[in-house]
PDB file of C-alpha atoms and ligand atoms in Angstrom:
ATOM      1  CA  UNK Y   1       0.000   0.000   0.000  1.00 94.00           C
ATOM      2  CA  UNK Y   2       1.589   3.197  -1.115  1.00 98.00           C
ATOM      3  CA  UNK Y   3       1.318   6.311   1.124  1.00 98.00           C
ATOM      4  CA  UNK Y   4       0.642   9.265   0.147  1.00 98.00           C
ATOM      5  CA  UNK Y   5       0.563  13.035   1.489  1.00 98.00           C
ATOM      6  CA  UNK Y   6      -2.259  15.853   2.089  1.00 99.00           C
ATOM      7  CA  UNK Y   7      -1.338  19.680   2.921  1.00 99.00           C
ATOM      8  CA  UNK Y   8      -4.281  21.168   3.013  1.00 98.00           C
ATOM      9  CA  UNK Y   9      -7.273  22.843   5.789  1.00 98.00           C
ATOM     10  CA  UNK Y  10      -9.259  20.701   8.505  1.00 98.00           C
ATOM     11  CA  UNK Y  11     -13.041  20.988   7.797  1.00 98.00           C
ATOM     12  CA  UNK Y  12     -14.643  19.504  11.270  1.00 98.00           C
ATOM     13  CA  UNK Y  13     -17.855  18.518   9.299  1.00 97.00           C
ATOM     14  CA  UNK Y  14     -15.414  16.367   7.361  1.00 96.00           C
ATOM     15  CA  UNK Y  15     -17.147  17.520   3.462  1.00 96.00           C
ATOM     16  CA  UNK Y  16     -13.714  18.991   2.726  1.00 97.00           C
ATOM     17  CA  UNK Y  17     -10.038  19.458   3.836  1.00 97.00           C
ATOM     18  CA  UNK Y  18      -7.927  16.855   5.157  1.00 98.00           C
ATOM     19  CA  UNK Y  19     -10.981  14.635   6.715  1.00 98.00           C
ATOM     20  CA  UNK Y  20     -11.897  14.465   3.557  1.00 98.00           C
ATOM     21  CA  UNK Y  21      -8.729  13.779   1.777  1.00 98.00           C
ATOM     22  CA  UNK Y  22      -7.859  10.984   4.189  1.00 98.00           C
ATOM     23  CA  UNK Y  23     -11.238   9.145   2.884  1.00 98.00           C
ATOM     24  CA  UNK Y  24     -10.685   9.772  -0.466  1.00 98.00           C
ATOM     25  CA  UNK Y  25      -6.809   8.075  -0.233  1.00 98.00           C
ATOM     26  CA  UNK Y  26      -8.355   4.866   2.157  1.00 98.00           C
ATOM     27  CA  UNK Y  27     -10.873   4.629  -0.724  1.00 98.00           C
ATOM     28  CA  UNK Y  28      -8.659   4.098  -3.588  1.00 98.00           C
ATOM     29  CA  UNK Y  29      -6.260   1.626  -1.502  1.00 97.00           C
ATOM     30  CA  UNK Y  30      -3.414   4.357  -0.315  1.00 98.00           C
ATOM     31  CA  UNK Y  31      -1.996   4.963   3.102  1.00 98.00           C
ATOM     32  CA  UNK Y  32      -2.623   8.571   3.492  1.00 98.00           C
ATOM     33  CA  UNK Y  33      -0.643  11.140   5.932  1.00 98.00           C
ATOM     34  CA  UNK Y  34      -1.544  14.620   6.193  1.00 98.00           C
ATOM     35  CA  UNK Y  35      -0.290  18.000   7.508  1.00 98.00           C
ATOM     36  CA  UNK Y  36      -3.059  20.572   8.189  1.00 98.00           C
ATOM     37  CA  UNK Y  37      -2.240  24.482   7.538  1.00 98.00           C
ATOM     38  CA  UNK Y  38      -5.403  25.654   8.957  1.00 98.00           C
ATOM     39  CA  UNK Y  39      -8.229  25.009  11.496  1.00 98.00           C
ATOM     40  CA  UNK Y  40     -11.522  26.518   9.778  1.00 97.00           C
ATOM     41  CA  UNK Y  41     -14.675  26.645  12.118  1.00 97.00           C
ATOM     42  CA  UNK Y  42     -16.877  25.154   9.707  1.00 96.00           C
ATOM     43  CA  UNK Y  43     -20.209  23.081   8.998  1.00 96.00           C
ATOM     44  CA  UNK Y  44     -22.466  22.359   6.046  1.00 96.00           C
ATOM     45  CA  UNK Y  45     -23.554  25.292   6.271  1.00 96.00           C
ATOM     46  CA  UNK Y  46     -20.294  27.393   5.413  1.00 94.00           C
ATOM     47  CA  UNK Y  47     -17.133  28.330   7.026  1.00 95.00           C
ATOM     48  CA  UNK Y  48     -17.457  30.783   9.544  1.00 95.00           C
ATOM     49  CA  UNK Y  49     -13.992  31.416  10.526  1.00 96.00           C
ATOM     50  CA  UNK Y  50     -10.440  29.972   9.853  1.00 96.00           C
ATOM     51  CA  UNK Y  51      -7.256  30.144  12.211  1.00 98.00           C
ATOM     52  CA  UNK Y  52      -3.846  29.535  10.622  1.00 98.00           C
ATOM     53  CA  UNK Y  53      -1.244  27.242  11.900  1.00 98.00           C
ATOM     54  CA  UNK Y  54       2.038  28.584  12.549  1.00 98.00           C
ATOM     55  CA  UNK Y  55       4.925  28.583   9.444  1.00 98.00           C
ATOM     56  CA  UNK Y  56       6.999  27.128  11.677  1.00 98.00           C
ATOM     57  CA  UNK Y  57       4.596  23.823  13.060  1.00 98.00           C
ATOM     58  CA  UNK Y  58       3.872  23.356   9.199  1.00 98.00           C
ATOM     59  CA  UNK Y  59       7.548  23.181   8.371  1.00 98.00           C
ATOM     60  CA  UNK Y  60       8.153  20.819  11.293  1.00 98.00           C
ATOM     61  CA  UNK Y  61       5.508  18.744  10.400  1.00 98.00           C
ATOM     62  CA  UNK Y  62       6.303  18.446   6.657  1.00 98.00           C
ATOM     63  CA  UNK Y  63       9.878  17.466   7.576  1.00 98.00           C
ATOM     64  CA  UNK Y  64       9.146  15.119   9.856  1.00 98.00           C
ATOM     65  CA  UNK Y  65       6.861  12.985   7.790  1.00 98.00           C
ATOM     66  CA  UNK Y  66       9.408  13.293   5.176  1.00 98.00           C
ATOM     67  CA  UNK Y  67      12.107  12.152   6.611  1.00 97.00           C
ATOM     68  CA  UNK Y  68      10.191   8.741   7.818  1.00 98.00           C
ATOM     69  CA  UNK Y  69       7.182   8.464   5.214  1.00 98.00           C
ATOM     70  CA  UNK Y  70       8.346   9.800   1.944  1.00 97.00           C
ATOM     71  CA  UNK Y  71       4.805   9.758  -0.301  1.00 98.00           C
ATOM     72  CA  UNK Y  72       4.452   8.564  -3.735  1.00 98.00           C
ATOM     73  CA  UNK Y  73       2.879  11.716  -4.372  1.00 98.00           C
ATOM     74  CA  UNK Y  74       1.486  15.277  -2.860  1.00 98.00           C
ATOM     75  CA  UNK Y  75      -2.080  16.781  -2.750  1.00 98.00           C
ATOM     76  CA  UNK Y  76      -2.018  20.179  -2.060  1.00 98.00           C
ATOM     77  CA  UNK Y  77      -5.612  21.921  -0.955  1.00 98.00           C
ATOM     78  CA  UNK Y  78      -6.268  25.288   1.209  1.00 98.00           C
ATOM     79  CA  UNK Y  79      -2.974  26.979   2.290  1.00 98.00           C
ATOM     80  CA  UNK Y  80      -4.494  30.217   4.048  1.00 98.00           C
ATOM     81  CA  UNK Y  81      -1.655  32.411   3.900  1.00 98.00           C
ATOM     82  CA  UNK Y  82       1.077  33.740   2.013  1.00 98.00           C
ATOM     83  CA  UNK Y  83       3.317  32.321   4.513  1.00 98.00           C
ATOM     84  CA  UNK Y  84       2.263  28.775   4.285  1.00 98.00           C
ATOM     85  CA  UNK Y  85       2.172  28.926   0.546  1.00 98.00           C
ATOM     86  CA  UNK Y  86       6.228  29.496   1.202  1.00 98.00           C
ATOM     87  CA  UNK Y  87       6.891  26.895   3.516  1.00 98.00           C
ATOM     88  CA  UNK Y  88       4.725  24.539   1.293  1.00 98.00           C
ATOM     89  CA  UNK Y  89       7.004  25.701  -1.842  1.00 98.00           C
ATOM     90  CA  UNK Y  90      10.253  24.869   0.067  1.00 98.00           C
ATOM     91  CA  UNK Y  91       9.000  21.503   0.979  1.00 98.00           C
ATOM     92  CA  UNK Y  92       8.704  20.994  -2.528  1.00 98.00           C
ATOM     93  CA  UNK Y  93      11.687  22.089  -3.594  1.00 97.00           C
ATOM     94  CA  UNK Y  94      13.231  20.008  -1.668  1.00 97.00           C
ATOM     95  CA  UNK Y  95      11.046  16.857  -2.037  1.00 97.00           C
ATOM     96  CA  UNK Y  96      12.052  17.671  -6.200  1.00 95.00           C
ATOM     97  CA  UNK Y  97      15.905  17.171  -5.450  1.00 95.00           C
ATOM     98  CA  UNK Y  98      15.261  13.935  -3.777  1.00 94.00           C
ATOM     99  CA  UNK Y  99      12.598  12.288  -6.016  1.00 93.00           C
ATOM    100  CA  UNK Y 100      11.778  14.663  -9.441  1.00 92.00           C
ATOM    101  CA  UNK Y 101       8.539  11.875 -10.427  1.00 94.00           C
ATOM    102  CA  UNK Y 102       6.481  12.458  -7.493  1.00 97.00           C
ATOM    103  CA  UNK Y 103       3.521  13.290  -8.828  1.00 98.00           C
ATOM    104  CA  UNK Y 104       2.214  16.828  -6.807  1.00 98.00           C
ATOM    105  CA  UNK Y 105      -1.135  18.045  -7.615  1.00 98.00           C
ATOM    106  CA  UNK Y 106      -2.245  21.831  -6.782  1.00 98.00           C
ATOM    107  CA  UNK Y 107      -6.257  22.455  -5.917  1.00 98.00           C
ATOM    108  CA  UNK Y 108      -5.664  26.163  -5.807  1.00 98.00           C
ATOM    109  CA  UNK Y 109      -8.382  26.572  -3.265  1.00 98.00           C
ATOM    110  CA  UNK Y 110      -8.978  30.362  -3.151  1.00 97.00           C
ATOM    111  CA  UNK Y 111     -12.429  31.051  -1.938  1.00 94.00           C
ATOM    112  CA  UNK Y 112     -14.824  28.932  -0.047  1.00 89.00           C
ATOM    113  CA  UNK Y 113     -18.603  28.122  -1.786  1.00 81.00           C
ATOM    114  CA  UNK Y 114     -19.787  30.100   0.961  1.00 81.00           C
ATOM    115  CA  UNK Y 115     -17.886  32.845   0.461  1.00 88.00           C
ATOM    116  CA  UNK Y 116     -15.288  33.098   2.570  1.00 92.00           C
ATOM    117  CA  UNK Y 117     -11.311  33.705   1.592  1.00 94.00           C
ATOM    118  CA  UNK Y 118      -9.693  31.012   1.870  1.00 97.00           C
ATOM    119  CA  UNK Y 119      -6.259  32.305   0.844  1.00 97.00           C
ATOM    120  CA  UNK Y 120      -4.695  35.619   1.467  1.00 97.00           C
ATOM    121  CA  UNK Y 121      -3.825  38.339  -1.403  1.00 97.00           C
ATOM    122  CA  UNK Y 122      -0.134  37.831  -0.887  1.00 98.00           C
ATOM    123  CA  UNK Y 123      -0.927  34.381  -1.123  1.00 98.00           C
ATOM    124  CA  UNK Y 124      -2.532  33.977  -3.743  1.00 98.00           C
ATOM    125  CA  UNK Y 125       0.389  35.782  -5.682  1.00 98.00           C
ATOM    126  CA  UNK Y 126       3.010  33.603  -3.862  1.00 98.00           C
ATOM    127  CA  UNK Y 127       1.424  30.883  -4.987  1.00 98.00           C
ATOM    128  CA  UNK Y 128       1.348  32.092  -8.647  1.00 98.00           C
ATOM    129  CA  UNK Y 129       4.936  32.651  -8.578  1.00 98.00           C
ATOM    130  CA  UNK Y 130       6.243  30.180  -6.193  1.00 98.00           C
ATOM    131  CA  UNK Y 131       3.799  27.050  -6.316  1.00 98.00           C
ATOM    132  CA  UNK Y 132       2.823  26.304  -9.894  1.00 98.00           C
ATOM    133  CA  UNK Y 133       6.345  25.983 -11.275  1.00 98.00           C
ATOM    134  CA  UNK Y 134       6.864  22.806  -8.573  1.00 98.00           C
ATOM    135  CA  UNK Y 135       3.676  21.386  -9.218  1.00 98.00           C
ATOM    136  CA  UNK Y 136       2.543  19.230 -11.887  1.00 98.00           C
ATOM    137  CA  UNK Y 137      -0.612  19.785 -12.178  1.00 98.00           C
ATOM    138  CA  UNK Y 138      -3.162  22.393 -10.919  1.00 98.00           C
ATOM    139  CA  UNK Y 139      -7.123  21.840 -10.963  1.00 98.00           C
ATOM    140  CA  UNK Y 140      -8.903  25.437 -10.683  1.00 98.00           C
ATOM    141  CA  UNK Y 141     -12.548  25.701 -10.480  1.00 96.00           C
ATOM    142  CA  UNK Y 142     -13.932  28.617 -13.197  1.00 95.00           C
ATOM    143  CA  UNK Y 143     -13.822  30.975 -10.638  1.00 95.00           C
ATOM    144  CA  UNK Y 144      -9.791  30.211  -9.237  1.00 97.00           C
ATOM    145  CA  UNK Y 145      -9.351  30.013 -12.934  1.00 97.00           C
ATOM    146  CA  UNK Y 146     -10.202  33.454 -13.649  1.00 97.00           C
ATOM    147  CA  UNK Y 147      -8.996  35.280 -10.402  1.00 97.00           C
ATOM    148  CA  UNK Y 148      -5.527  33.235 -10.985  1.00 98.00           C
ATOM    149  CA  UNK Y 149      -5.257  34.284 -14.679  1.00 98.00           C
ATOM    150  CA  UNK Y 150      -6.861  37.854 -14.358  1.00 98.00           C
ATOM    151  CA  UNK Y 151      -8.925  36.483 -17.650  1.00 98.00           C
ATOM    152  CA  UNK Y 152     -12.956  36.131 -18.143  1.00 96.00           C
ATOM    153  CA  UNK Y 153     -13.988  32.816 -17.830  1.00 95.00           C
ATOM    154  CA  UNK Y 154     -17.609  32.491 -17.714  1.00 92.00           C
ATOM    155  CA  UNK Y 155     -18.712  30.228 -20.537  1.00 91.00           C
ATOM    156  CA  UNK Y 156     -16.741  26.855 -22.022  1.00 92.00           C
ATOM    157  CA  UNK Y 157     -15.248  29.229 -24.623  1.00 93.00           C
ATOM    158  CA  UNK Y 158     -13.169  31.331 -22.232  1.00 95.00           C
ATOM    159  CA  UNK Y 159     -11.623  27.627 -20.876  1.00 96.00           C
ATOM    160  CA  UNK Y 160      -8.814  26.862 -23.356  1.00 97.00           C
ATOM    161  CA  UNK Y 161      -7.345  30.645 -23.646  1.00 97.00           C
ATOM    162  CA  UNK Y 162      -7.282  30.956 -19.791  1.00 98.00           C
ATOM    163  CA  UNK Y 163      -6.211  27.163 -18.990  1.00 98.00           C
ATOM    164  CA  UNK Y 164      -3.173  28.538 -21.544  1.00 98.00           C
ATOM    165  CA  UNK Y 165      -2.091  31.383 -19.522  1.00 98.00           C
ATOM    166  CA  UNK Y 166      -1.967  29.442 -16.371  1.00 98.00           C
ATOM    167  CA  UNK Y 167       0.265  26.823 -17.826  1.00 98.00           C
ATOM    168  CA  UNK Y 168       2.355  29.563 -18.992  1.00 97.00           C
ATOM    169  CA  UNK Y 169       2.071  30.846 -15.273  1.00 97.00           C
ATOM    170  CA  UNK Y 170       3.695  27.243 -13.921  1.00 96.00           C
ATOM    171  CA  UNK Y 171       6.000  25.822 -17.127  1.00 92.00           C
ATOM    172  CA  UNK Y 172       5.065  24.046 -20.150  1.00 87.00           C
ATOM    173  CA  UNK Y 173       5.277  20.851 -17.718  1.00 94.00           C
ATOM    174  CA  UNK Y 174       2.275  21.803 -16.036  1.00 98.00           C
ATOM    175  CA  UNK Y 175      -0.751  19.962 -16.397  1.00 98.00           C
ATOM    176  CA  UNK Y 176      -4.265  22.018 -16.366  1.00 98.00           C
ATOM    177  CA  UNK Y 177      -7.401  20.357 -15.311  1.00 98.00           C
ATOM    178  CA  UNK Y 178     -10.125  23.124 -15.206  1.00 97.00           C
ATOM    179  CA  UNK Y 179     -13.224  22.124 -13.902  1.00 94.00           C
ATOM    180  CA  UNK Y 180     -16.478  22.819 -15.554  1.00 87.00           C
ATOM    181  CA  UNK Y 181     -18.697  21.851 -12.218  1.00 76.00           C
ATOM    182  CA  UNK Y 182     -20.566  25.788 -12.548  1.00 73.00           C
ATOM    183  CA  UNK Y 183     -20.891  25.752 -16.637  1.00 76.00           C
ATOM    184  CA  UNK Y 184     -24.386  24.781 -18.076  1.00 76.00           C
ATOM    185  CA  UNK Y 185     -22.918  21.276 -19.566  1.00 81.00           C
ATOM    186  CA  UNK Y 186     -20.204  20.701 -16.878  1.00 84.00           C
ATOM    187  CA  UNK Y 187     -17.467  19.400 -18.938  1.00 92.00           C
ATOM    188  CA  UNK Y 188     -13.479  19.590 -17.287  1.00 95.00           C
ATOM    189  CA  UNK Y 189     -11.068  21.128 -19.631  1.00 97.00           C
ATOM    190  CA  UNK Y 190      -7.696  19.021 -19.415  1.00 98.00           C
ATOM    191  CA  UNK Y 191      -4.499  20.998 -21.058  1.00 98.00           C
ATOM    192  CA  UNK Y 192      -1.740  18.524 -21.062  1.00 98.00           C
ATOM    193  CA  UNK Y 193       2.529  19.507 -21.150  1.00 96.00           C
ATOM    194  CA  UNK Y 194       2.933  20.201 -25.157  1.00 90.00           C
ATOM    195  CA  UNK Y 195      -0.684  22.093 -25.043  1.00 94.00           C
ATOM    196  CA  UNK Y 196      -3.097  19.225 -25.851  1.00 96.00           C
ATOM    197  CA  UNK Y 197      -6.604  19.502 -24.781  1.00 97.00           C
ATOM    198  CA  UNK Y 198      -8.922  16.948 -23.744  1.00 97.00           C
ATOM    199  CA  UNK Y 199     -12.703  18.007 -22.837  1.00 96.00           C
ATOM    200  CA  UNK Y 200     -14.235  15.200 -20.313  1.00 95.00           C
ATOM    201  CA  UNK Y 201     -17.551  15.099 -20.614  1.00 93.00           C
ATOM    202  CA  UNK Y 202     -19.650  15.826 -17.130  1.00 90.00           C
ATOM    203  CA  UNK Y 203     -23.336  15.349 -16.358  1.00 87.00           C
ATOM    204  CA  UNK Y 204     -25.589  17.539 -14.169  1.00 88.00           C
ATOM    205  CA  UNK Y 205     -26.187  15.835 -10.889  1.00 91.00           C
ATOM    206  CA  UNK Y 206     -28.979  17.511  -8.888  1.00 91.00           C
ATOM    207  CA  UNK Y 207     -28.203  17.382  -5.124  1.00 92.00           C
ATOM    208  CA  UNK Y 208     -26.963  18.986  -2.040  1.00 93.00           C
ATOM    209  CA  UNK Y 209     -24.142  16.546  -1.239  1.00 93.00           C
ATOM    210  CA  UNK Y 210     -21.015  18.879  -3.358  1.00 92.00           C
ATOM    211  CA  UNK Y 211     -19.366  20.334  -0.174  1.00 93.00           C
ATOM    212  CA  UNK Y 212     -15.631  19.721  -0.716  1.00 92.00           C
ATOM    213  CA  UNK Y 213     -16.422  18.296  -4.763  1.00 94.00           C
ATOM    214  CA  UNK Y 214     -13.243  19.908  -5.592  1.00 94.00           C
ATOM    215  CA  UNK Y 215     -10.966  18.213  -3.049  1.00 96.00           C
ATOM    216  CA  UNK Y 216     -12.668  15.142  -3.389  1.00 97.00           C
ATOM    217  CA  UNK Y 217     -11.503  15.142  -7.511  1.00 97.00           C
ATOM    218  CA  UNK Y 218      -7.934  16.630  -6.701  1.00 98.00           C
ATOM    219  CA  UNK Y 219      -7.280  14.079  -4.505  1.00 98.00           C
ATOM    220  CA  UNK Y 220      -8.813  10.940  -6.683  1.00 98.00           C
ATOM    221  CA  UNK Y 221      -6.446  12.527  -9.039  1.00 98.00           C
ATOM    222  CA  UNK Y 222      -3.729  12.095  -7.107  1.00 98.00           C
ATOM    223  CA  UNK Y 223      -4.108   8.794  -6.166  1.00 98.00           C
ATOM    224  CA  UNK Y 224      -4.906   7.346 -10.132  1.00 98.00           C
ATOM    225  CA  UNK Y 225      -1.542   8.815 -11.053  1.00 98.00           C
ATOM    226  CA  UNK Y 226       0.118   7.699  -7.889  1.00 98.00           C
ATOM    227  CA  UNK Y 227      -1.656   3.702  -9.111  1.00 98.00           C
ATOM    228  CA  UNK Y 228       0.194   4.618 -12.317  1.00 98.00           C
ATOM    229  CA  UNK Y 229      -2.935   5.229 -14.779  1.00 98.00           C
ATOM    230  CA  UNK Y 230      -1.901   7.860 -17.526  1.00 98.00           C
ATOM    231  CA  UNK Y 231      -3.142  11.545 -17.492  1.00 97.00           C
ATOM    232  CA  UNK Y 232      -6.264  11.692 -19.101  1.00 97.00           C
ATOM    233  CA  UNK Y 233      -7.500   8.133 -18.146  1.00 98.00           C
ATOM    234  CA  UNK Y 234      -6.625   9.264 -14.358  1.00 98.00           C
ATOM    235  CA  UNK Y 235      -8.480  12.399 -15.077  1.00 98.00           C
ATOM    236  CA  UNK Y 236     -11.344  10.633 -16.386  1.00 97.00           C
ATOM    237  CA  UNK Y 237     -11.542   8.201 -13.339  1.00 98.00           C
ATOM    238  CA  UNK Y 238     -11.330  10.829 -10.787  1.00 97.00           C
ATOM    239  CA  UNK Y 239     -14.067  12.609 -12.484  1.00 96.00           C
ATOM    240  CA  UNK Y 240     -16.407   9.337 -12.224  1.00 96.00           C
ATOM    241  CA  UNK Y 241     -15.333   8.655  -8.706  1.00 97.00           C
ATOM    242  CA  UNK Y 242     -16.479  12.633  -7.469  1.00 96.00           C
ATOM    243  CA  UNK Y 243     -19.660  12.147  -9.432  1.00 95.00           C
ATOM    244  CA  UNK Y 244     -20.415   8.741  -7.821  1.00 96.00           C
ATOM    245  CA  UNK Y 245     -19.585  10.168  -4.623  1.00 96.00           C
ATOM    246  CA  UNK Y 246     -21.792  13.080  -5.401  1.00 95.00           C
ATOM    247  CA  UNK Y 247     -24.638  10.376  -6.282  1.00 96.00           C
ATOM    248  CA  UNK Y 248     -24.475   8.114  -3.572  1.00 95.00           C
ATOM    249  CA  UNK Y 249     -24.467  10.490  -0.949  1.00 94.00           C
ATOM    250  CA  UNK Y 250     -26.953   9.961   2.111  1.00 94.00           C
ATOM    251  CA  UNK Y 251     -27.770  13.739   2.771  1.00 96.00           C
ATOM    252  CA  UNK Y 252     -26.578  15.075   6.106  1.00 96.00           C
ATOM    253  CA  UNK Y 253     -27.182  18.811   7.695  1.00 97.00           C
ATOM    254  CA  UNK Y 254     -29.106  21.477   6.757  1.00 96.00           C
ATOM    255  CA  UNK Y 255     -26.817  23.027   3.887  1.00 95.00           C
ATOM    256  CA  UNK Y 256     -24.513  21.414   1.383  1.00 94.00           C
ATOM    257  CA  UNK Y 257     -23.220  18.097   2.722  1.00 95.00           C
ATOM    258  CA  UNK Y 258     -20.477  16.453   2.109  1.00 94.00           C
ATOM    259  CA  UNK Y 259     -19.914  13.442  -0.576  1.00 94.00           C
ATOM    260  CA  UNK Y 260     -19.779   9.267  -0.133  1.00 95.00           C
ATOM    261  CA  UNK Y 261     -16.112   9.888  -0.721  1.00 93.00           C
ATOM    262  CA  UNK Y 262     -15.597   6.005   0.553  1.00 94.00           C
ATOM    263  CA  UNK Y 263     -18.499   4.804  -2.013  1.00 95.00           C
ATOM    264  CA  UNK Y 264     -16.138   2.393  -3.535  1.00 92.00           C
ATOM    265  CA  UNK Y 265     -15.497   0.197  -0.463  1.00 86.00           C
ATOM    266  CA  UNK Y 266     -19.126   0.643   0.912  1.00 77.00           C
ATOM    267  CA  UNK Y 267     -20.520  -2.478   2.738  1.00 63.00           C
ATOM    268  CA  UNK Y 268     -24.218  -3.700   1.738  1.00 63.00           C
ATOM    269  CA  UNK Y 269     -26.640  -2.119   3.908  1.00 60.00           C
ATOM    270  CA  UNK Y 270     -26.834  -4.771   6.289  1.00 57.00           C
ATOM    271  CA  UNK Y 271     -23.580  -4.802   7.034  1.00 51.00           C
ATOM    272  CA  UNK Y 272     -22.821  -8.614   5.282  1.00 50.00           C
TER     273      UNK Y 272
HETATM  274  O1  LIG W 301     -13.726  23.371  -0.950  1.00 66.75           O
HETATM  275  C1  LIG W 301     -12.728  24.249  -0.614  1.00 66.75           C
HETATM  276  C2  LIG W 301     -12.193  23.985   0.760  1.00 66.75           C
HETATM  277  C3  LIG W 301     -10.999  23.360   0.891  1.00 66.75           C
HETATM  278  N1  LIG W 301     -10.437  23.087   2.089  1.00 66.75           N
HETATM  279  C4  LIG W 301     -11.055  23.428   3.231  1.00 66.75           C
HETATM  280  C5  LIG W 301     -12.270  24.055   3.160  1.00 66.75           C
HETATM  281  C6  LIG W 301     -12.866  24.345   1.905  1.00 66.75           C
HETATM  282  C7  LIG W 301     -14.159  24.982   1.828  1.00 66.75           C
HETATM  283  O2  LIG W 301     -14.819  25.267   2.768  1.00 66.75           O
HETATM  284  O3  LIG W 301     -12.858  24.384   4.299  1.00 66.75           O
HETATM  285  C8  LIG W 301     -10.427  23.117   4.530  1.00 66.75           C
END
C-alpha cells in the first residue's frame, strides 16, 4: 500500500479538507498522511472562521513525515496564507531534489462556496509565482481560474485561452485540469505539457451533497496517477469517482453536505 501526502485545511464537518482527503486516499487503496495548515470553524452550512497554523509547526511537520514516510505523491488543498504557501514551496523544492517523479497536484483553493477567503492576497500571488512551477498539475474551479489568470472565464469558450495562460504561469510541464462543475454542460477542460486539450464530458447531478467536490476530484487525481494510470485516463476516473460520490451520498445537515467519498469500499446495507 503506497502512502501518500495531504497539505491542506481541517473541515470539522469532514465535506472537505484533510478529513476528507484521508477518505478519499483509504478509498482508492493508499496509506494517506496529512499536515493541516489551517483550522476553519466550519459546517455544512459554510465556514465561519479559519485560524492559521504557525509557518513554523507546518515546516516541522512536513519534515518530519518526510524524513520517515516519503509519499508517492502530494495533494495540495487550502494553504491560508502567504506564509504557508512558502513553507509549502520549500517543501517541494526540496522533495524535487530527492525524487523529481512524485507526482504533486495543486487544488488552488482560493475562496470557499460560501464565500469566505480562503487564501490571502499575498498568497494567492506567492502561490502564482512560487507554487505552480513545482507542481505538476493544478485543478482550478472557473472561478480560481479566472482570479488566478486575471482572464474572463464564464462560458466553455473562455476555458482553453485561460487554462493557456496558467500553464504559462507554472512551465510548459504543467498539467491544467479546469473544472467545468458551474458551466451549463459541466465538462473539465484538461491541457496537457505540449498544449493538448482533452474536454471530459460531465453530467448535471442535482443534489446537495457537493461540499468539498473539488478536493474530493484533486485528490482521486492524485491517487490514479500515484496507481500509475496515464493523465487523461486518471483524469477521467477521478471525475467518475467525485460524481459517484456526489450520487451516492446519504444527505446530512441542513446546507450542502459532504460526498460518499468512501463509495467504492461501501458495505451492503446490512452490514454482510
Ligand atoms: O472546498 C474548498 C475547501 C478546501 N479546504 C477546506 C475548506 C474548503 C471549503 O470550505 O474548508 C479546509
Amino acid at each position: 500500500m503506497k502512502t501518500v501526502l495531504t497539505i491542506a485545511g481541517y473541515d470539522p464537518s469532514s465535506g472537505a479538507g484533510i478529513t476528507a482527503d484521508l477518505m478519499v486516499f483509504a478509498a482508492h487503496g493508499l496509506f494517506g498522511t496529512s499536515c493541516i495548515t489551517s483550522l476553519t470553524v466550519q459546517s455544512t452550512l459554510g465556514v465561519v472562521a479559519s485560524h492559521p497554523v504557525a509557518p513554523d509547526l507546518l515546516r516541522d511537520t512536513l519534515g518530519c513525515l518526510f524524513a520517515d514516510l516519503p509519499p508517492a505523491g502530494i495533494k495540495i488543498g487550502m494553504l491560508g496564507t502567504a506564509a504557508s504557501v512558502h513553507v509549502v514551496a520549500d517543501f517541494l523544492a526540496q522533495v524535487r531534489s530527492k525524487s523529481p517523479l512524485t507526482p504533486v497536484v495543486l487544488d488552488p483553493v482560493l475562496c470557499s462556496s460560501s464565500g469566505r477567503e480562503l487564501l490571502d492576497p499575498a498568497g494567492v500571488e506567492a502561490l502564482r509565482a512560487r507554487l505552480l512551477p513545482l507542481v505538476d498539475w493544478v485543478t482550478p474551479n472557473l472561478d480560481e481560474l479566472a482570479l488566478l489568470t486575471g482572464l474572463p472565464v464564464k462560458v466553455r469558450a473562455d476555458l482553453p485561452t485561460a487554462a493557456g495562460a496558467l500553464q504559462r504561469m507554472g512551465g510548459l510541464g504543467l498539467s491544467v485540469l479546469a473544472t467545468g462543475g458551474h458551466l451549463e454542460s459541466p465538462d473539465d477542460l484538461l491541457l496537457l505539457p505540449g498544449g493538448q486539450l482533452a474536454w471530459l464530458a460531465g453530467e448535471l447531478i442535482a443534489s446537495n451533497s457537493t461540499h468539498g467536490t473539488g478536493c474530493a476530484f484533486s485528490s482521486a487525481l492524485l491517487s490514479r496517477l500515484v496507481m500509475g494510470d496515464a493523465p487523461l485516463a486518471a483524469a477521467v476516473a477521478a471525475k467518475e469517482y467525485a460524481a459517484e460520490a456526489i450520487r451516492t451520498a446519504v444527505p446530512r445537515g441542513g446546507g450542502r453536505g459532504p460526498l460518499n467519498h468512501l463509495h467504492p469500499r461501501s458495505l451492503p446495507a446490512d452490514g454482510s
